[in-house]
Short mmCIF file of C-alpha atoms in Angstrom, two decimals:
data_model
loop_
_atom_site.label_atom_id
_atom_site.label_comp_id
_atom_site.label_asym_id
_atom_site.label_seq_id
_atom_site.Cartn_x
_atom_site.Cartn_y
_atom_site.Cartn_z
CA UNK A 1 -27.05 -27.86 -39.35
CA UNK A 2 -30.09 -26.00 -37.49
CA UNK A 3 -31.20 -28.84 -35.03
CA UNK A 4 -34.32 -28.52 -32.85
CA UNK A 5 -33.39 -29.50 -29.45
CA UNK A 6 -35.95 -28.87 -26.08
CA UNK A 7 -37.93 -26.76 -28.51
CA UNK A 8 -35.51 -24.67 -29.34
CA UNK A 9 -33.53 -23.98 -32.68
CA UNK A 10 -29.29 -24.87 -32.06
CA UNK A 11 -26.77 -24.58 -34.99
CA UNK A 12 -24.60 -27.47 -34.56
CA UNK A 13 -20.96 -27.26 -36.85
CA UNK A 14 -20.86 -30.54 -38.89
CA UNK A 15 -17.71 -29.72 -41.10
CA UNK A 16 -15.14 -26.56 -41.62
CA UNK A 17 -12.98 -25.62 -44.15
CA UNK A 18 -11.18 -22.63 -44.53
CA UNK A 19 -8.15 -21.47 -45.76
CA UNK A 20 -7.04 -17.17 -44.81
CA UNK A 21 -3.52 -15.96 -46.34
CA UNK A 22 -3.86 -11.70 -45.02
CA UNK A 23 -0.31 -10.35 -46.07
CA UNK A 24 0.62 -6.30 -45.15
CA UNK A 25 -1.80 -5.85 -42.11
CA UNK A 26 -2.01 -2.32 -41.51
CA UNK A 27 -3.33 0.66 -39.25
CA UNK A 28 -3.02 3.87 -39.26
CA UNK A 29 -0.06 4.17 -36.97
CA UNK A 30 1.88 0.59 -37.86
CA UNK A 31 2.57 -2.45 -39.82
CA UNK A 32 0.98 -5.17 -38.37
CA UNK A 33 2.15 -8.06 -40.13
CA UNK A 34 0.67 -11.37 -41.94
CA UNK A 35 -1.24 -13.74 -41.15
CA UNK A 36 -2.39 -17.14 -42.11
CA UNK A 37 -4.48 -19.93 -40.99
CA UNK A 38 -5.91 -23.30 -42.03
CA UNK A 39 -8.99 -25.74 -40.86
CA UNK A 40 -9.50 -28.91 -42.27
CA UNK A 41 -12.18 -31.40 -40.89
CA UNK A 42 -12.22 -35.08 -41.33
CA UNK A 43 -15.10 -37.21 -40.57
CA UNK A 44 -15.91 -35.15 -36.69
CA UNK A 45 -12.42 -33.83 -36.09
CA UNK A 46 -11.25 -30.76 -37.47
CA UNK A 47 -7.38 -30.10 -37.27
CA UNK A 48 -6.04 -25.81 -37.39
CA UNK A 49 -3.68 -23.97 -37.35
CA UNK A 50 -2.56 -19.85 -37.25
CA UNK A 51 1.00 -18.44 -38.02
CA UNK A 52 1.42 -14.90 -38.01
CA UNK A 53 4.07 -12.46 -37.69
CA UNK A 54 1.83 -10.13 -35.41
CA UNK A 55 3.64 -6.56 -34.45
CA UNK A 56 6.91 -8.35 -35.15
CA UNK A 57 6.41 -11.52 -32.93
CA UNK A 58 6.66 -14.79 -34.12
CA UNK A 59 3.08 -16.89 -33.18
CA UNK A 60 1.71 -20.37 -33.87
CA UNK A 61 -1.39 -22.12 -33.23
CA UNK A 62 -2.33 -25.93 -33.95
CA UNK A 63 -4.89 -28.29 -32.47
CA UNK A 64 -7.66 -30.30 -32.85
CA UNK A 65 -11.73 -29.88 -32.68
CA UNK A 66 -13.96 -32.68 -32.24
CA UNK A 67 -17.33 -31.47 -34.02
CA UNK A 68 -19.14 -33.38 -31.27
CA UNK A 69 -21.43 -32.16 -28.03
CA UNK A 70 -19.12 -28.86 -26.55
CA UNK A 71 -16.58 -29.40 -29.08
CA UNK A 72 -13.83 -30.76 -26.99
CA UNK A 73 -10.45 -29.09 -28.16
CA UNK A 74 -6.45 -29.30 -27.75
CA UNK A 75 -4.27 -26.44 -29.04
CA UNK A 76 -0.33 -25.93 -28.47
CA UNK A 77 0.15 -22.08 -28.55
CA UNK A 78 3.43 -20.38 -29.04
CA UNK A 79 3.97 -16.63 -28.56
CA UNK A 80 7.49 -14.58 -29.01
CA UNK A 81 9.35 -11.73 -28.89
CA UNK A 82 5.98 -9.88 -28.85
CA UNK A 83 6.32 -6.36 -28.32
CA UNK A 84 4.18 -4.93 -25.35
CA UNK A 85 4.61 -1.56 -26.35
CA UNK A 86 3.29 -2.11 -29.61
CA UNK A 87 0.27 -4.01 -28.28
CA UNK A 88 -1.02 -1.24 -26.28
CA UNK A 89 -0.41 1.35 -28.98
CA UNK A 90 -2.78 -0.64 -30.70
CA UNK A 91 -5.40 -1.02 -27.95
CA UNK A 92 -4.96 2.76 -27.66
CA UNK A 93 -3.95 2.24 -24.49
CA UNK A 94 -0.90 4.28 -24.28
CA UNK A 95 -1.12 5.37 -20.56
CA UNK A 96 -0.45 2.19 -19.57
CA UNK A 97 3.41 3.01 -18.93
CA UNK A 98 4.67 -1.08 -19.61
CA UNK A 99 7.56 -1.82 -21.97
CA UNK A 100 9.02 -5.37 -21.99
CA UNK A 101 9.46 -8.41 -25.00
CA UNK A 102 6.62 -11.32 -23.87
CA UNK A 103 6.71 -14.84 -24.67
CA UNK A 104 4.36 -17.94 -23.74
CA UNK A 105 3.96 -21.41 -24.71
CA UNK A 106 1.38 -23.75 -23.28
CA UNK A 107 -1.81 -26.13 -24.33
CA UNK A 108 -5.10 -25.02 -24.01
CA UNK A 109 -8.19 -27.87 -23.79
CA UNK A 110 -11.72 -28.51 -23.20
CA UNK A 111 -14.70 -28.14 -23.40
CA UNK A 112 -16.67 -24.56 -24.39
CA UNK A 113 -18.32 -25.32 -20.97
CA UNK A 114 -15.47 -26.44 -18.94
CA UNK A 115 -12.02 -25.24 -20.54
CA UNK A 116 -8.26 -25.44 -19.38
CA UNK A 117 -4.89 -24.48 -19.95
CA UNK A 118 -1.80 -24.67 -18.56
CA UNK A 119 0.85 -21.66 -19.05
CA UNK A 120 4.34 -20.77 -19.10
CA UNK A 121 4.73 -16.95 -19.32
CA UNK A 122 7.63 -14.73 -19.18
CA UNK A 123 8.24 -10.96 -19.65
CA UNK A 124 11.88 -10.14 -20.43
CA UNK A 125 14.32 -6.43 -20.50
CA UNK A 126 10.21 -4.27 -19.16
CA UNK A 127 9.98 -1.34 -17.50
CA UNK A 128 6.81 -1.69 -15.50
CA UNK A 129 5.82 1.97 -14.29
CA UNK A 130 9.15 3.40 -14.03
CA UNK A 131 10.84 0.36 -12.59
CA UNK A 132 12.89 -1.87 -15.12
CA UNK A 133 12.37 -5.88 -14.92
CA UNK A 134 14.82 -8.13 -16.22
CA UNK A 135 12.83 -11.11 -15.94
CA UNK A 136 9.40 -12.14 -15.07
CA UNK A 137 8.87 -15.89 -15.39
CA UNK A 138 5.54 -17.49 -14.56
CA UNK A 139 3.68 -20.49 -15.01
CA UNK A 140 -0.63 -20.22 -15.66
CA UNK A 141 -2.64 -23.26 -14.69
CA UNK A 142 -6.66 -22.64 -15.53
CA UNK A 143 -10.08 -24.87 -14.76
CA UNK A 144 -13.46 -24.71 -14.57
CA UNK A 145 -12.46 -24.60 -10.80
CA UNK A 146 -9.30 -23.11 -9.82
CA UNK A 147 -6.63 -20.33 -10.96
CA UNK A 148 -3.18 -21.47 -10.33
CA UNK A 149 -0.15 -19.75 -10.03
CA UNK A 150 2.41 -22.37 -8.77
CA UNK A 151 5.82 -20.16 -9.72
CA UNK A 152 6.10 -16.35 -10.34
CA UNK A 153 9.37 -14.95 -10.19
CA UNK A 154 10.93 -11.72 -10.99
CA UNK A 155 14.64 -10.60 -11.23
CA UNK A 156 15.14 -6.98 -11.09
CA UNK A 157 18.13 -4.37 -10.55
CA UNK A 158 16.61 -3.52 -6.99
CA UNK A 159 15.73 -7.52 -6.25
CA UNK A 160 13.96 -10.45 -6.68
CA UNK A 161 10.72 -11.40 -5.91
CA UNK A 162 8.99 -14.91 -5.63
CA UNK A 163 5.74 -15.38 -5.50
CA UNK A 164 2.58 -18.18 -5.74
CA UNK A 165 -0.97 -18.09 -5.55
CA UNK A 166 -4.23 -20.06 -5.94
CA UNK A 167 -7.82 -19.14 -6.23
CA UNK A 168 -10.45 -22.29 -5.91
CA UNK A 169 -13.92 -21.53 -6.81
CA UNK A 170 -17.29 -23.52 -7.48
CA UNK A 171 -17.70 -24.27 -11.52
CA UNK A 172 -18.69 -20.93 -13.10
CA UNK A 173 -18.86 -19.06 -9.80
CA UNK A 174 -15.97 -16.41 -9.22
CA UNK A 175 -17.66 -14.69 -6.25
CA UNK A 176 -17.07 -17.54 -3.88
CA UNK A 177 -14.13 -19.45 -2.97
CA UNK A 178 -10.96 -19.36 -1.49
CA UNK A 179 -7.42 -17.53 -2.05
CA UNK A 180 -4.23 -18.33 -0.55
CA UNK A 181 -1.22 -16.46 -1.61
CA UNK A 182 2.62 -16.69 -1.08
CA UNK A 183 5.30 -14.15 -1.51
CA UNK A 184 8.84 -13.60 -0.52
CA UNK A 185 12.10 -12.08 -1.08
CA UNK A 186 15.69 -12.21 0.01
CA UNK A 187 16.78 -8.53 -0.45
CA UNK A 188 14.90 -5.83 -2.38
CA UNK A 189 16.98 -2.30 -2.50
CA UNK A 190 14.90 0.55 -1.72
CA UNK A 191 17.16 3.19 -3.35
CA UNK A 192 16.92 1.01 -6.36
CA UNK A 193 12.88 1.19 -6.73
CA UNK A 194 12.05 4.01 -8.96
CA UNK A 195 8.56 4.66 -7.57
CA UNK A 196 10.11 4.91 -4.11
CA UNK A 197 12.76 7.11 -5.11
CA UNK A 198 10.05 9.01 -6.54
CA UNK A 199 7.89 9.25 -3.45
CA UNK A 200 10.65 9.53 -0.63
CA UNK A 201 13.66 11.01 -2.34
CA UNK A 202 16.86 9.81 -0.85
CA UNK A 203 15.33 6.61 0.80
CA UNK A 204 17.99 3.67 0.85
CA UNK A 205 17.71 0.25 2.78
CA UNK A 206 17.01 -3.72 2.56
CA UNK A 207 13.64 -4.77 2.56
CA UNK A 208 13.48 -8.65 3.39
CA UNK A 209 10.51 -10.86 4.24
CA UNK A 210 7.69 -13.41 3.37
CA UNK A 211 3.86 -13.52 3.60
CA UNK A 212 1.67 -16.47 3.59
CA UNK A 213 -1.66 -15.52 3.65
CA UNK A 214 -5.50 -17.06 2.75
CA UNK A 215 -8.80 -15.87 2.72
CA UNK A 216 -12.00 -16.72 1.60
CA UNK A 217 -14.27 -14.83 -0.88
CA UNK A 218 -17.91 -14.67 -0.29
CA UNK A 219 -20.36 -11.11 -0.56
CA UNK A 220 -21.27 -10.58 2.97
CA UNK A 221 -22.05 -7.75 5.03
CA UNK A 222 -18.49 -7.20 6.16
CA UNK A 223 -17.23 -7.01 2.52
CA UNK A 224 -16.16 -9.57 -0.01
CA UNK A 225 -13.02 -10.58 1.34
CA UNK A 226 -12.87 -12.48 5.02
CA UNK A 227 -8.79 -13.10 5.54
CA UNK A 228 -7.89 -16.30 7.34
CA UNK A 229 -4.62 -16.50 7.56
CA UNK A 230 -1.64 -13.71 7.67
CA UNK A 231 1.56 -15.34 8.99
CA UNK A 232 4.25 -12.70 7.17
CA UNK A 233 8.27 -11.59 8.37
CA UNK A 234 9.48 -8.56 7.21
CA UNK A 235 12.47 -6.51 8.15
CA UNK A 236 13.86 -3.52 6.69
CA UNK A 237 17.61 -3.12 7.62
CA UNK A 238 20.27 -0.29 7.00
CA UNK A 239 17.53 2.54 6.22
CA UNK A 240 18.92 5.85 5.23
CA UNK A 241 17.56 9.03 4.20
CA UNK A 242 20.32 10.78 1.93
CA UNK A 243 23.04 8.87 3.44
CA UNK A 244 22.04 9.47 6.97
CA UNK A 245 21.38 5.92 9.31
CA UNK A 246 18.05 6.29 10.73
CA UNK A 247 17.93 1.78 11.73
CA UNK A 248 16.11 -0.77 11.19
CA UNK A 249 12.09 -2.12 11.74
CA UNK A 250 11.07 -5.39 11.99
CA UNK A 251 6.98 -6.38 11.48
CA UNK A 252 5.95 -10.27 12.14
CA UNK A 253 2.55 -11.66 12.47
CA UNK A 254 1.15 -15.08 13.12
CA UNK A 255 -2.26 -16.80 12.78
CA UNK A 256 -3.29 -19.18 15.64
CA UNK A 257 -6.96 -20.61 15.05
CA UNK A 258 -9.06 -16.96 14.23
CA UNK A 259 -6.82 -15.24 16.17
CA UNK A 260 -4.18 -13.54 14.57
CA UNK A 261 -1.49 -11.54 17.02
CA UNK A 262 1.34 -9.25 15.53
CA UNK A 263 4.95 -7.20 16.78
CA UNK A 264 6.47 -4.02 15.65
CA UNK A 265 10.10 -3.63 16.65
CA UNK A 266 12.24 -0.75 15.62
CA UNK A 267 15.08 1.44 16.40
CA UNK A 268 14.06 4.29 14.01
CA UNK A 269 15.81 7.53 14.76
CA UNK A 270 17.93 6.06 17.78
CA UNK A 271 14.58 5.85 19.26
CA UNK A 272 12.73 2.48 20.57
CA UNK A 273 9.89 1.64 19.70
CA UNK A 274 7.80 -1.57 20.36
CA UNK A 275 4.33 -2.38 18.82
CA UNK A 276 2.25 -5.87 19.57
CA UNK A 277 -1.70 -6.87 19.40
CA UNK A 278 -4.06 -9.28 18.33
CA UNK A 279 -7.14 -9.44 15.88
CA UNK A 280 -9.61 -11.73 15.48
CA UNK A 281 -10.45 -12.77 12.38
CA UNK A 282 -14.09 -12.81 11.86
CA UNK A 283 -16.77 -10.33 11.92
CA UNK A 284 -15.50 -6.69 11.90
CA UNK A 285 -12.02 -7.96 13.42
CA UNK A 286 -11.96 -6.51 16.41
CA UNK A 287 -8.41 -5.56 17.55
CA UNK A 288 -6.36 -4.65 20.84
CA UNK A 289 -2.86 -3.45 20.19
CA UNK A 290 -0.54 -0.97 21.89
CA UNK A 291 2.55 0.87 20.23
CA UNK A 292 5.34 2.20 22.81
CA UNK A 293 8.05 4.86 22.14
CA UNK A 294 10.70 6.48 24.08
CA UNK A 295 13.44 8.75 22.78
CA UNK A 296 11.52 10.20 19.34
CA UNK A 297 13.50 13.61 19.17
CA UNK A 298 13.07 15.51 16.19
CA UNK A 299 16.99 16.18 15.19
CA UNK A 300 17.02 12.69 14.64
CA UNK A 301 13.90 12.16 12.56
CA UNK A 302 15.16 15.60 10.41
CA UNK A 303 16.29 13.34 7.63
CA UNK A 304 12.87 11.89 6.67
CA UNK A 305 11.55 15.80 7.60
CA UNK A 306 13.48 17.27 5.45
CA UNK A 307 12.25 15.19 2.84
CA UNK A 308 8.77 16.42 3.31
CA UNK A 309 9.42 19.80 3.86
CA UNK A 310 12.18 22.46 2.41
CA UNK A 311 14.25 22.87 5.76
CA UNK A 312 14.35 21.63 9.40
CA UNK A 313 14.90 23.77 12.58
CA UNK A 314 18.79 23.21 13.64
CA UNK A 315 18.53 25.04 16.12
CA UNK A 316 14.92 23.15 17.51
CA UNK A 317 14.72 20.19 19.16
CA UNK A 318 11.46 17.90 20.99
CA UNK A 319 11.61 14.72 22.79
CA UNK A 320 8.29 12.78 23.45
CA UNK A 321 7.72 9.16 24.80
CA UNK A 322 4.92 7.70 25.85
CA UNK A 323 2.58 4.79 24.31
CA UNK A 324 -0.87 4.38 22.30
CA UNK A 325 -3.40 1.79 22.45
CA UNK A 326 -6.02 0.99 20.16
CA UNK A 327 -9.14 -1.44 20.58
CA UNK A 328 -12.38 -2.37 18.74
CA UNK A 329 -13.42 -3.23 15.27
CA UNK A 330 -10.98 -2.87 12.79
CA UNK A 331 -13.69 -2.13 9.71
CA UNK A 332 -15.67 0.36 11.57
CA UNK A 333 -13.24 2.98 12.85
CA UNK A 334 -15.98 5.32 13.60
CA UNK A 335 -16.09 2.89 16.87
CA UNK A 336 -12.61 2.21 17.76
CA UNK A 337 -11.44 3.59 20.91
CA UNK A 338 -7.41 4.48 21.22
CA UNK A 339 -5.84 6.47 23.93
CA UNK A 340 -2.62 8.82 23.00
CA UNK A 341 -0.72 9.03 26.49
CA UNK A 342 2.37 11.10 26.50
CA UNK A 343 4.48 10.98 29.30
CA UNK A 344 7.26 13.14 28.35
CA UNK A 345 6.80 16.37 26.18
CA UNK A 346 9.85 18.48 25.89
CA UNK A 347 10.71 21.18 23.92
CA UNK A 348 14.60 22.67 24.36
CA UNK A 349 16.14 25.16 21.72
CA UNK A 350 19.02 27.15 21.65
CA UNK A 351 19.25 30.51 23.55
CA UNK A 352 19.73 33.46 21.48
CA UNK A 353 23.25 35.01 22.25
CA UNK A 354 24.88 32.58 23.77
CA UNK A 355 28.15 30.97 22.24
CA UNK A 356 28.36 27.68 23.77
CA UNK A 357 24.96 26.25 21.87
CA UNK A 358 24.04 25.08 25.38
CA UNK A 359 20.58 23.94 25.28
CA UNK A 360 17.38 25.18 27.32
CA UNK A 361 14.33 23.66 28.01
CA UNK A 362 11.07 25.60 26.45
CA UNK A 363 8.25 23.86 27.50
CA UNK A 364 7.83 20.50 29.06
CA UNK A 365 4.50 18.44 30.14
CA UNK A 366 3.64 18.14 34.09
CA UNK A 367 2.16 14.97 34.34
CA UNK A 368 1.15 12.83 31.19
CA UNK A 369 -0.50 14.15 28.65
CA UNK A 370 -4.14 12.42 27.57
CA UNK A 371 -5.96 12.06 24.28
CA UNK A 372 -8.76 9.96 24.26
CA UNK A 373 -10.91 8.98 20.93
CA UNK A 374 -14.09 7.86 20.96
CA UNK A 375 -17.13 7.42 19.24
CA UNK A 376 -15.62 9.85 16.52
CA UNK A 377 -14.95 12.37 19.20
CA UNK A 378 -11.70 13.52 20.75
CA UNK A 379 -11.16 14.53 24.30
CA UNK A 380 -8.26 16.22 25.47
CA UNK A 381 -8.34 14.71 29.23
CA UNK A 382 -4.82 16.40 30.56
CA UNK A 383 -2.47 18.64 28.70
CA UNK A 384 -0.52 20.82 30.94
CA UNK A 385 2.93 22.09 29.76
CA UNK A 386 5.32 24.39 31.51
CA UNK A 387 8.43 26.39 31.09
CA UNK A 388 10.16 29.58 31.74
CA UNK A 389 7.64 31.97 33.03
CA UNK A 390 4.91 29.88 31.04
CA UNK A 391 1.89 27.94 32.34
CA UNK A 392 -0.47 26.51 29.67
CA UNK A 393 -3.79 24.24 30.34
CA UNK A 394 -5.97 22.71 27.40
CA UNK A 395 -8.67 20.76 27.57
CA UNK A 396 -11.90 19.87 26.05
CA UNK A 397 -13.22 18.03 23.24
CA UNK A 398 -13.68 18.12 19.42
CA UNK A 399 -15.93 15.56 17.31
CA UNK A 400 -14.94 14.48 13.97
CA UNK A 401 -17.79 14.41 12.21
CA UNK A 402 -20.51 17.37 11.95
CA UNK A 403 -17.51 19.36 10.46
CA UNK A 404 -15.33 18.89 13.40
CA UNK A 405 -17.48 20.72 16.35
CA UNK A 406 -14.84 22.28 18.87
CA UNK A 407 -15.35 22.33 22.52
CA UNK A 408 -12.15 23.71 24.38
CA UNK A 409 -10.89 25.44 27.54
CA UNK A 410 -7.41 27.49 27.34
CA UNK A 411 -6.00 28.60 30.29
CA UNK A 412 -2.10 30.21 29.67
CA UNK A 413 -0.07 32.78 30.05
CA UNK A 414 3.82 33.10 29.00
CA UNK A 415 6.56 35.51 28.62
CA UNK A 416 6.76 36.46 25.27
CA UNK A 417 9.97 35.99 25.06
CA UNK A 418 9.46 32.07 24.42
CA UNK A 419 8.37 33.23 20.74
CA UNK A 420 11.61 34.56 20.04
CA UNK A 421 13.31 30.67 21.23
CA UNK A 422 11.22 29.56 18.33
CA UNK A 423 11.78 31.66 15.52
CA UNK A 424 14.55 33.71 15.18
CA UNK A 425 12.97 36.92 12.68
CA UNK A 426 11.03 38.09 16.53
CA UNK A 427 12.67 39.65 18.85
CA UNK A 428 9.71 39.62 22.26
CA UNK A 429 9.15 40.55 25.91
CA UNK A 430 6.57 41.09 28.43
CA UNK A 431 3.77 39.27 29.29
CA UNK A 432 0.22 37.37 27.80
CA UNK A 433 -2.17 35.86 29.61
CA UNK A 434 -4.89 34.00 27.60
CA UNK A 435 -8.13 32.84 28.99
CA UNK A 436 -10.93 31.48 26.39
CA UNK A 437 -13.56 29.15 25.22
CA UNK A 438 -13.06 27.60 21.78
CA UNK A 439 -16.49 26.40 20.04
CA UNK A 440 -18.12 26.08 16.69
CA UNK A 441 -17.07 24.14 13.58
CA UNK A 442 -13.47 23.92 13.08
CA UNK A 443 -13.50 25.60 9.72
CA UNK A 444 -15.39 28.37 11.57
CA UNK A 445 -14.47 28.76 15.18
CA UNK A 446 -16.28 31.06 17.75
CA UNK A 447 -13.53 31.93 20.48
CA UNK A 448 -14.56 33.65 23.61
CA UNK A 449 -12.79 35.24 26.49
CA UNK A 450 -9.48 37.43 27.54
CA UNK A 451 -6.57 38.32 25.87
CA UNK A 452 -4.15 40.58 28.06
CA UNK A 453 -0.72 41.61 27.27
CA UNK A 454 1.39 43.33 30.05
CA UNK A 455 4.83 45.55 29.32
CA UNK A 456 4.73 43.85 26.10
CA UNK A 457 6.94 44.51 22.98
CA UNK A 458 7.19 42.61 19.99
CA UNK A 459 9.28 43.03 16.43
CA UNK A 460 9.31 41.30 13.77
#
């Protein structure tokens, strides 16, 4: 019936019936199956149904319509052993790399204005981008005002994961409202993950934690996300790179009020290294935190190096310690200050010709070392390293943006025979003594000043 309501023409349904029996559904790549479905309506209800054999799965559909203002509806739905694979082929959406058998039963009801349903979804023997799933079980629960996920759980051959979230929104408004979000799991094997493996070769450990977190959604000038709440444990024991220890790291933060404080602890390497801060959450988050290190030598971090690149120097070694700290607003890091201070820079290698491998110290700092970054500009306050017949002075600035202008002082000179500590193809001697001014664009530098080599020999 055409109905004029406010002025305006509306089609309101006063009766269906319909019968459909579609057998051999067919594209060009695959069966698709049958299909049938029924409506029947009696006096303002209308009971339906759909079976259909879809891509192999087994589906049903029944419920009621009330032929009334918003045509208030229940439906049962039943969906199995349906074939993502098959789905995407169909949606010609091939790239999506997702195999897995899905299955979901639930009731959907409502109103066209204001509809809900409630879910239970699982995903069983998928490969989700590489990494095989055994089970994914969750349970859906939609209305006009919130998205629930009480319970999502996977089991995997690396882990399992358990997760929950909720989203709670004004009625037909999805840009405001307010997340919170759950997740944890007791064990999750790293050499197990297949898009680990395929990022970091080799890489082995125990990944353990949980994260409760909330925010709020609402377009502001900050972005559309404003994060209240991150109170999370991790820890990531036994790591190995190709069956080499390199420790353990543990990460915990906690929100108090707005203010949210965090700690980094970690023996990585045999080294020590201890991170803490706090953040406040609101406006651009403005953040203090400092990250100390002692004992970083490079022959212990060689098995993640190696990883990165095709060899590492055995015969090479560095040592640094020292500490960073980092303050101002977190979403505008053209404004955050942090201060690099190294107080121990040394470099030792090997001596060519001896027999005992007795170590020697190359170069080593006198006095901390100082990097300061500021206002997108970096300023070398004190780097002064020594060694054997070597005395080299740097300092200046460089700014980050404008293509990186360069501002620097160098001051050295050496005996060349350092080079041939560092790679063993040059055999040097004698004397250089370097004095020059470094500016321009880093892509295009413009170096001044005084190169001057005395008694000096150098093959290669």
């Amino acid at each position: 019936d055409i109905q004029n309501v406010a002025g305006q023409s509306e089609i309101a349904i006063r009766t269906i019936t319909a019968d459909i029996n579609a057998r051999d559904l067919a594209d060009a790549k695959q069966n698709l199956g049958n299909l049938t479905a029924s409506a029947r309506t009696q006096g303002t209800s209308t009971d339906f149904q759909l079976q259909s054999d879809f891509a192999g799965s087994t589906i049903h559909i029944a419920g009621q319509t009330q032929l009334t203002q918003d045509y208030p509806t229940t439906a049962d739905l039943s969906i199995h052993n349906l074939e993502v694979e098959k789905v995407l082929t169909l949606a010609d959406q091939t790239g999506i790399p997702v195999k897995g058998n899905f299955n979901a039963d639930g009731r959907l009801q409502g109103t066209i204005a204001n509809p809900t349903a409630n879910l239970n979804l699982s995903l069983r023997q998928a490969v989700v981008y590489g990494d095989a799933i055994d089970r994914l079980q969750a349970t859906l629960i939609y209305s006009g005002q919130e998205i629930n996920v009480p319970a999502l759980a996977i089991d995997a051959p690396a882990g399992t994961l358990k997760m929950s979230a909720a989203f709670t929104h004004p009625l037909h408004d999805f840009h405001n409202g307010n997340i919170q979000f759950h997740f944890t799991t007791d064990g999750v094997q790293l050499a197990k993950v297949h898009n680990v493996q395929k990022s970091e070769p080799g890489l082995a450990g125990l990944l353990r934690g949980t994260i409760d977190a909330a925010a709020r959604l609402s377009p502001t000038a900050h972005g559309q996300i404003l994060l209240t709440k991150l109170d999370s444990d991790f820890s990531a024991s036994s790591l190995q790179m190709n069956k080499q220890q390199l420790g353990s790291l543990k990460l915990a933060s906690k929100t108090n009020g707005s203010s949210l404080s965090f700690r980094l602890d970690s023996d990585l390497a045999k080294s020590s290294i201890h991170g803490s801060g706090q953040a406040q959450l609101s406006g651009d988050y403005p953040i203090q935190a400092q990250l100390d290190f002692d004992n970083l030598l490079y022959s212990n971090l060689s098995p993640l190096l190696a990883a990165a690149t095709s060899s590492t120097r055995s015969d090479f070694d560095g040592l640094v310690a020292g500490k960073l700290t980092v303050k101002g607003p977190a979403l505008q890091a053209d404004k955050l200050e942090a201060i690099l201070q190294l107080n121990q820079v040394q470099l030792t290698t090997i001596a060519r010709g001896t027999t005992d491998n007795k170590r020697v110290t190359a170069l080593q700092n006198q006095g901390p070392i100082v990097v300061h970054l500021s206002q997108s500009s970096v300023n070398m306050q004190s780097v002064h390293l020594t060694g054997r017949d070597t005395d080299i002075n740097v300092g200046g600035n460089m700014a980050l943006n404008n293509g990186g202008q360069l501002n620097l002082k160098i001051d050295a000179s050496t005996n060349l025979s350092l080079l041939q500590d560092f790679d063993r193809d040059i055999y040097s001697d004698g004397q250089i003594v370097l004095q020059a001014n470094v500016r321009g664009a880093l892509s295009q530098p413009l170096v001044n000043g005084k190169l001057e080599l005395k008694n000096a020999s150098l093959n290669l």
